[in-house]
GROMACS .gro file of C-alpha atoms in nm:
model
  331
    1MET     CA    1   9.797   8.029  10.234
    2HIS     CA    2   9.481   7.871  10.350
    3GLY     CA    3   9.542   7.857  10.716
    4LEU     CA    4   9.669   7.630  10.992
    5THR     CA    5   9.766   7.234  10.905
    6MET     CA    6   9.519   6.996  11.067
    7THR     CA    7   9.819   6.947  11.338
    8ALA     CA    8   9.873   7.321  11.409
    9ARG     CA    9   9.498   7.369  11.423
   10ALA     CA   10   9.413   7.105  11.666
   11LEU     CA   11   9.715   7.203  11.885
   12VAL     CA   12   9.584   7.557  11.896
   13LEU     CA   13   9.247   7.457  11.961
   14ALA     CA   14   9.351   7.220  12.235
   15SER     CA   15   9.588   7.451  12.406
   16GLY     CA   16   9.330   7.724  12.365
   17LEU     CA   17   9.080   7.522  12.604
   18PHE     CA   18   9.345   7.408  12.849
   19ILE     CA   19   9.435   7.764  12.884
   20ALA     CA   20   9.069   7.901  12.926
   21ALA     CA   21   9.010   7.639  13.157
   22ALA     CA   22   9.320   7.703  13.402
   23PRO     CA   23   9.219   7.853  13.712
   24GLY     CA   24   9.575   8.004  13.778
   25ARG     CA   25   9.916   7.892  13.854
   26ALA     CA   26   9.987   7.661  14.176
   27GLN     CA   27  10.142   7.860  14.430
   28ASN     CA   28  10.433   7.595  14.398
   29GLU     CA   29  10.481   7.573  14.052
   30GLN     CA   30  10.733   7.777  13.906
   31PRO     CA   31  10.680   7.959  13.544
   32LEU     CA   32  10.842   7.817  13.203
   33LYS     CA   33  11.173   8.003  13.187
   34LEU     CA   34  11.248   8.008  12.788
   35ALA     CA   35  11.487   8.148  12.544
   36TYR     CA   36  11.412   8.159  12.179
   37VAL     CA   37  11.779   8.202  12.036
   38ILE     CA   38  11.757   8.256  11.671
   39HIS     CA   39  12.018   8.338  11.369
   40SER     CA   40  11.881   8.686  11.257
   41SER     CA   41  11.882   9.018  11.335
   42ALA     CA   42  11.592   9.231  11.492
   43SER     CA   43  11.541   9.444  11.159
   44ASN     CA   44  11.426   9.140  10.972
   45SER     CA   45  11.064   9.178  10.960
   46PHE     CA   46  10.970   8.813  10.934
   47TRP     CA   47  11.136   8.724  11.306
   48GLN     CA   48  10.876   9.013  11.416
   49ALA     CA   49  10.560   8.802  11.335
   50VAL     CA   50  10.752   8.494  11.512
   51LYS     CA   51  10.817   8.728  11.810
   52LYS     CA   52  10.463   8.812  11.821
   53GLY     CA   53  10.353   8.494  11.814
   54MET     CA   54  10.594   8.376  12.095
   55ASP     CA   55  10.515   8.694  12.327
   56GLU     CA   56  10.150   8.603  12.316
   57ALA     CA   57  10.186   8.255  12.380
   58CYS     CA   58  10.421   8.315  12.655
   59ALA     CA   59  10.132   8.574  12.794
   60GLN     CA   60   9.851   8.294  12.800
   61VAL     CA   61  10.089   8.024  12.969
   62GLN     CA   62  10.238   8.311  13.217
   63ALA     CA   63  10.606   8.207  13.112
   64GLN     CA   64  10.933   8.398  13.101
   65CYS     CA   65  11.060   8.449  12.775
   66ARG     CA   66  11.313   8.616  12.580
   67MET     CA   67  11.423   8.602  12.200
   68ILE     CA   68  11.757   8.679  12.134
   69PHE     CA   69  11.877   8.836  11.822
   70THR     CA   70  12.195   8.837  11.603
   71GLN     CA   71  12.355   9.194  11.551
   72THR     CA   72  12.455   9.090  11.234
   73GLU     CA   73  12.180   8.881  10.999
   74GLY     CA   74  12.259   8.524  10.952
   75ALA     CA   75  12.583   8.533  11.185
   76VAL     CA   76  12.615   8.191  11.313
   77PRO     CA   77  12.916   8.251  11.577
   78GLU     CA   78  12.698   8.491  11.717
   79GLN     CA   79  12.424   8.269  11.744
   80VAL     CA   80  12.656   8.022  11.913
   81SER     CA   81  12.746   8.279  12.178
   82ASN     CA   82  12.402   8.375  12.235
   83LEU     CA   83  12.294   8.013  12.330
   84GLN     CA   84  12.597   7.961  12.551
   85ALA     CA   85  12.487   8.269  12.751
   86ALA     CA   86  12.119   8.149  12.746
   87MET     CA   87  12.227   7.828  12.914
   88ALA     CA   88  12.416   7.997  13.170
   89GLY     CA   89  12.078   8.150  13.273
   90LYS     CA   90  11.955   7.782  13.333
   91PRO     CA   91  11.625   7.808  13.114
   92ASP     CA   92  11.372   7.506  13.136
   93ALA     CA   93  11.363   7.519  12.738
   94ILE     CA   94  11.564   7.671  12.447
   95ILE     CA   95  11.419   7.734  12.108
   96THR     CA   96  11.636   7.785  11.854
   97THR     CA   97  11.746   7.746  11.462
   98ILE     CA   98  11.948   7.500  11.353
   99VAL     CA   99  12.106   7.680  11.037
  100ASP     CA  100  12.462   7.501  11.048
  101ASP     CA  101  12.461   7.142  11.188
  102LYS     CA  102  12.835   7.135  11.294
  103ALA     CA  103  12.801   7.492  11.489
  104ILE     CA  104  12.485   7.443  11.650
  105GLU     CA  105  12.454   7.061  11.722
  106PRO     CA  106  12.724   7.068  11.979
  107VAL     CA  107  12.558   7.347  12.179
  108ILE     CA  108  12.248   7.169  12.172
  109LYS     CA  109  12.402   6.825  12.300
  110ASP     CA  110  12.556   7.047  12.577
  111ALA     CA  111  12.212   7.209  12.655
  112ARG     CA  112  12.044   6.847  12.643
  113SER     CA  113  12.318   6.697  12.881
  114LYS     CA  114  12.200   6.970  13.123
  115GLY     CA  115  11.843   6.860  13.114
  116ILE     CA  116  11.745   7.147  12.948
  117THR     CA  117  11.443   7.105  12.671
  118VAL     CA  118  11.552   7.193  12.346
  119LEU     CA  119  11.323   7.251  12.024
  120ALA     CA  120  11.412   7.332  11.701
  121ALA     CA  121  11.159   7.587  11.493
  122ASN     CA  122  11.226   7.737  11.154
  123ALA     CA  123  11.527   7.583  11.062
  124ASP     CA  124  11.615   7.199  11.141
  125HIS     CA  125  11.895   6.989  11.129
  126SER     CA  126  11.959   6.886  10.761
  127GLN     CA  127  11.897   6.501  10.869
  128GLY     CA  128  11.638   6.616  11.059
  129ALA     CA  129  11.595   6.376  11.414
  130LYS     CA  130  11.837   6.139  11.255
  131GLY     CA  131  12.115   6.420  11.310
  132SER     CA  132  12.017   6.593  11.605
  133VAL     CA  133  11.914   6.555  11.992
  134ARG     CA  134  11.673   6.834  11.945
  135GLN     CA  135  11.334   6.717  12.036
  136SER     CA  136  11.100   6.826  11.793
  137PHE     CA  137  11.087   7.077  11.483
  138ILE     CA  138  10.829   7.323  11.442
  139GLY     CA  139  10.823   7.485  11.059
  140GLN     CA  140  10.866   7.416  10.713
  141GLY     CA  141  10.986   7.129  10.492
  142PHE     CA  142  11.199   7.367  10.311
  143ASP     CA  143  11.292   7.101   9.971
  144ALA     CA  144  10.912   7.037   9.946
  145ALA     CA  145  10.823   7.401   9.975
  146GLY     CA  146  11.109   7.475   9.700
  147TYR     CA  147  10.982   7.207   9.471
  148THR     CA  148  10.586   7.348   9.500
  149LEU     CA  149  10.730   7.700   9.468
  150GLY     CA  150  10.876   7.596   9.130
  151GLN     CA  151  10.607   7.434   9.011
  152LYS     CA  152  10.349   7.704   9.079
  153LEU     CA  153  10.561   7.979   8.913
  154ALA     CA  154  10.609   7.725   8.600
  155GLU     CA  155  10.228   7.793   8.519
  156LYS     CA  156  10.338   8.127   8.408
  157PHE     CA  157  10.640   8.012   8.211
  158PRO     CA  158  10.647   8.117   7.824
  159LYS     CA  159  10.479   7.801   7.647
  160THR     CA  160  10.726   7.830   7.361
  161GLY     CA  161  11.097   7.922   7.348
  162PRO     CA  162  11.347   7.890   7.586
  163ILE     CA  163  11.365   7.892   7.957
  164ASN     CA  164  11.664   8.056   8.141
  165VAL     CA  165  11.615   8.048   8.538
  166LEU     CA  166  11.847   8.215   8.799
  167VAL     CA  167  11.820   8.046   9.152
  168GLY     CA  168  11.954   8.298   9.448
  169VAL     CA  169  12.047   8.084   9.738
  170SER     CA  170  12.026   8.355  10.017
  171ALA     CA  171  12.275   8.203  10.253
  172PRO     CA  172  12.517   7.958  10.118
  173GLY     CA  173  12.590   7.688  10.369
  174GLN     CA  174  12.276   7.740  10.571
  175ASN     CA  175  12.033   7.474  10.602
  176TRP     CA  176  11.687   7.654  10.549
  177SER     CA  177  11.884   7.812  10.208
  178GLU     CA  178  12.030   7.513  10.074
  179GLN     CA  179  11.718   7.328  10.091
  180ARG     CA  180  11.486   7.578   9.969
  181GLY     CA  181  11.706   7.588   9.696
  182ALA     CA  182  11.748   7.218   9.608
  183GLY     CA  183  11.362   7.185   9.616
  184ILE     CA  184  11.361   7.444   9.324
  185ILE     CA  185  11.636   7.291   9.120
  186ARG     CA  186  11.491   6.949   9.164
  187PHE     CA  187  11.179   7.083   8.999
  188LEU     CA  188  11.362   7.236   8.752
  189ALA     CA  189  11.510   6.920   8.651
  190ASP     CA  190  11.219   6.751   8.610
  191TYR     CA  191  11.048   7.033   8.448
  192LYS     CA  192  11.324   7.004   8.176
  193ALA     CA  193  11.293   6.617   8.162
  194ALA     CA  194  10.909   6.652   8.114
  195ASN     CA  195  10.997   6.929   7.795
  196SER     CA  196  11.299   6.775   7.621
  197GLY     CA  197  11.217   6.946   7.311
  198ARG     CA  198  11.297   7.279   7.464
  199THR     CA  199  11.613   7.457   7.632
  200VAL     CA  200  11.570   7.482   7.984
  201ALA     CA  201  11.878   7.597   8.182
  202TRP     CA  202  11.913   7.731   8.547
  203LYS     CA  203  12.205   7.888   8.750
  204ARG     CA  204  12.258   7.900   9.090
  205ILE     CA  205  12.389   8.242   9.268
  206ASP     CA  206  12.484   8.354   9.602
  207SER     CA  207  12.215   8.635   9.637
  208GLY     CA  208  12.298   8.764   9.996
  209THR     CA  209  12.037   8.830  10.307
  210ASP     CA  210  11.981   9.227  10.241
  211LEU     CA  211  11.771   9.356   9.996
  212ALA     CA  212  12.015   9.620   9.866
  213VAL     CA  213  12.318   9.346   9.777
  214THR     CA  214  12.047   9.108   9.667
  215ALA     CA  215  11.907   9.387   9.435
  216GLU     CA  216  12.269   9.459   9.293
  217ARG     CA  217  12.370   9.106   9.262
  218VAL     CA  218  12.110   8.989   9.060
  219GLY     CA  219  12.034   9.351   8.890
  220ALA     CA  220  12.409   9.279   8.747
  221TYR     CA  221  12.326   8.940   8.654
  222LEU     CA  222  11.989   9.031   8.466
  223ASN     CA  223  12.200   9.308   8.267
  224ALA     CA  224  12.440   9.028   8.157
  225ASN     CA  225  12.175   8.815   8.076
  226PRO     CA  226  11.872   9.001   7.969
  227ASP     CA  227  11.688   8.658   7.816
  228THR     CA  228  11.635   8.549   8.199
  229THR     CA  229  11.274   8.399   8.233
  230ALA     CA  230  11.243   8.384   8.590
  231TYR     CA  231  11.436   8.446   8.941
  232PHE     CA  232  11.369   8.232   9.249
  233ASP     CA  233  11.503   8.345   9.561
  234THR     CA  234  11.547   8.134   9.874
  235GLY     CA  235  11.409   8.435  10.113
  236LEU     CA  236  11.264   8.766  10.082
  237TRP     CA  237  11.538   8.955   9.947
  238HIS     CA  238  11.371   8.956   9.563
  239ALA     CA  239  11.187   9.222   9.713
  240GLY     CA  240  11.481   9.421   9.633
  241VAL     CA  241  11.495   9.266   9.263
  242ALA     CA  242  11.126   9.387   9.202
  243LYS     CA  243  11.242   9.721   9.288
  244VAL     CA  244  11.541   9.740   9.027
  245LEU     CA  245  11.320   9.623   8.770
  246LYS     CA  246  11.060   9.872   8.841
  247ASP     CA  247  11.334  10.165   8.862
  248ARG     CA  248  11.458  10.043   8.533
  249GLY     CA  249  11.111  10.048   8.364
  250VAL     CA  250  11.089   9.651   8.305
  251PRO     CA  251  10.679   9.590   8.308
  252PRO     CA  252  10.527   9.388   8.551
  253GLY     CA  253  10.578   8.999   8.483
  254ARG     CA  254  10.850   9.060   8.208
  255ILE     CA  255  11.078   8.854   8.455
  256LEU     CA  256  10.896   8.645   8.669
  257LEU     CA  257  10.963   8.661   9.055
  258ALA     CA  258  10.918   8.430   9.289
  259GLY     CA  259  11.018   8.361   9.687
  260PHE     CA  260  10.970   8.288  10.044
  261ASP     CA  261  10.774   8.487  10.358
  262ILE     CA  262  10.508   8.731  10.396
  263VAL     CA  263  10.681   9.072  10.441
  264PRO     CA  264  10.561   9.410  10.368
  265ASP     CA  265  10.853   9.486  10.091
  266VAL     CA  266  10.694   9.151   9.931
  267LEU     CA  267  10.330   9.239   9.988
  268SER     CA  268  10.378   9.574   9.816
  269SER     CA  269  10.548   9.419   9.521
  270MET     CA  270  10.319   9.190   9.486
  271LYS     CA  271  10.058   9.433   9.475
  272ALA     CA  272  10.248   9.585   9.190
  273GLY     CA  273  10.244   9.276   8.963
  274TYR     CA  274  10.644   9.236   9.020
  275ILE     CA  275  10.641   8.913   9.224
  276GLN     CA  276  10.394   8.602   9.129
  277VAL     CA  277  10.426   8.355   9.371
  278GLN     CA  278  10.540   8.382   9.735
  279VAL     CA  279  10.545   8.069   9.998
  280ASP     CA  280  10.404   8.139  10.332
  281GLN     CA  281  10.555   7.927  10.615
  282GLN     CA  282  10.339   8.081  10.911
  283PRO     CA  283  10.609   8.255  11.095
  284TYR     CA  284  10.330   8.344  11.430
  285LEU     CA  285  10.270   7.913  11.430
  286GLN     CA  286  10.684   7.908  11.482
  287GLY     CA  287  10.681   8.137  11.775
  288TYR     CA  288  10.352   8.021  11.899
  289LEU     CA  289  10.340   7.678  11.890
  290PRO     CA  290  10.696   7.616  12.048
  291VAL     CA  291  10.609   7.802  12.370
  292LEU     CA  292  10.289   7.581  12.426
  293GLN     CA  293  10.484   7.276  12.329
  294ALA     CA  294  10.764   7.354  12.574
  295HIS     CA  295  10.496   7.468  12.854
  296LEU     CA  296  10.290   7.130  12.821
  297MET     CA  297  10.583   6.912  12.833
  298LYS     CA  298  10.693   7.104  13.169
  299LYS     CA  299  10.364   7.083  13.319
  300PHE     CA  300  10.236   6.728  13.192
  301LYS     CA  301  10.584   6.567  13.097
  302LEU     CA  302  10.433   6.514  12.743
  303SER     CA  303  10.680   6.405  12.481
  304ALA     CA  304  10.770   6.648  12.199
  305TRP     CA  305  10.602   6.646  11.886
  306ASP     CA  306  10.685   6.784  11.516
  307VAL     CA  307  10.456   7.057  11.353
  308GLU     CA  308  10.490   7.131  10.999
  309THR     CA  309  10.377   7.453  10.984
  310GLY     CA  310  10.303   7.447  10.611
  311LYS     CA  311  10.409   7.581  10.253
  312GLY     CA  312  10.109   7.748  10.164
  313LEU     CA  313  10.115   7.981   9.812
  314LEU     CA  314  10.029   8.352   9.839
  315LEU     CA  315   9.921   8.463   9.452
  316PRO     CA  316   9.872   8.836   9.401
  317GLU     CA  317   9.494   8.805   9.390
  318GLN     CA  318   9.504   8.727   9.765
  319VAL     CA  319   9.743   9.006   9.869
  320ASP     CA  320   9.487   9.245  10.000
  321GLY     CA  321   9.311   9.022  10.234
  322VAL     CA  322   9.699   8.987  10.387
  323ILE     CA  323   9.828   9.323  10.439
  324ALA     CA  324   9.593   9.422  10.692
  325LEU     CA  325   9.705   9.122  10.933
  326SER     CA  326  10.059   9.199  10.805
  327ARG     CA  327  10.037   9.550  10.957
  328LYS     CA  328   9.908   9.407  11.280
  329GLY     CA  329  10.240   9.184  11.297
  330TYR     CA  330  10.056   8.871  11.254
  331ARG     CA  331  10.162   8.780  10.892
   0.00000   0.00000   0.00000
């Protein structure tokens, strides 16, 4: 929540100087042609901030860009089809999310064999560079972010008595969700070891990638398990759980909530006191920086480089300063 990482900040400053100094495109220089192919639908507000970053970077470097959404949230087969269609358009570069190693990696290999630059953003191969021919990753370290989220929310755990936690893996089998969940559970295991005199237990469920679905599934669990201490979501859909708690008259903080991504539904729930901690992976950067990288690779034949876009924590007392930026599409 404290802004750009050092690497990201340096890149933005450097690229800004370069763009400001550029007098214009040489007559024989073709504009960068780029496709950003993702696993999400246009209705997901998180991706609108990514798109804003992409659009502004593309305007600055005068690139021809398009973001290709799926019709259904998280539909990997649709993403694969969109990648293949994007390749047929012969772009200079493809930016994509590697949410499923087995499904996405063969298409990336095909694109690389055709001389297309391929950068991963937002979601990487489960083995990182060791498992993929993608040339860089611009995004969040998911396992570490999950662990950090667990650490921060644990500061609000009751000091005595049992701790019962529910971990919602929003998209079972998809790298981003599995790794975030693993990080949260890794922290809970460490917390249990450090508090051997207390009962510390957790359960994992498939919580879904829709506010209403997550609200229904987690709401049913809470009905059956009223002693639940906290719910962790690996995405933004715990905002639906916050609404359920409010509708049931459960006071803010009675069941602790934490998750990922800064979107309007989450911000309003935090302001109302129902969400205690949120991880910000800075989606604008995930749209902006890959475009600049692809541009510089094409223009100056530079090698690709990884960028960690952060695991900053947003707390309720910081929400007011973020809401205005969220309304403008930057957060």
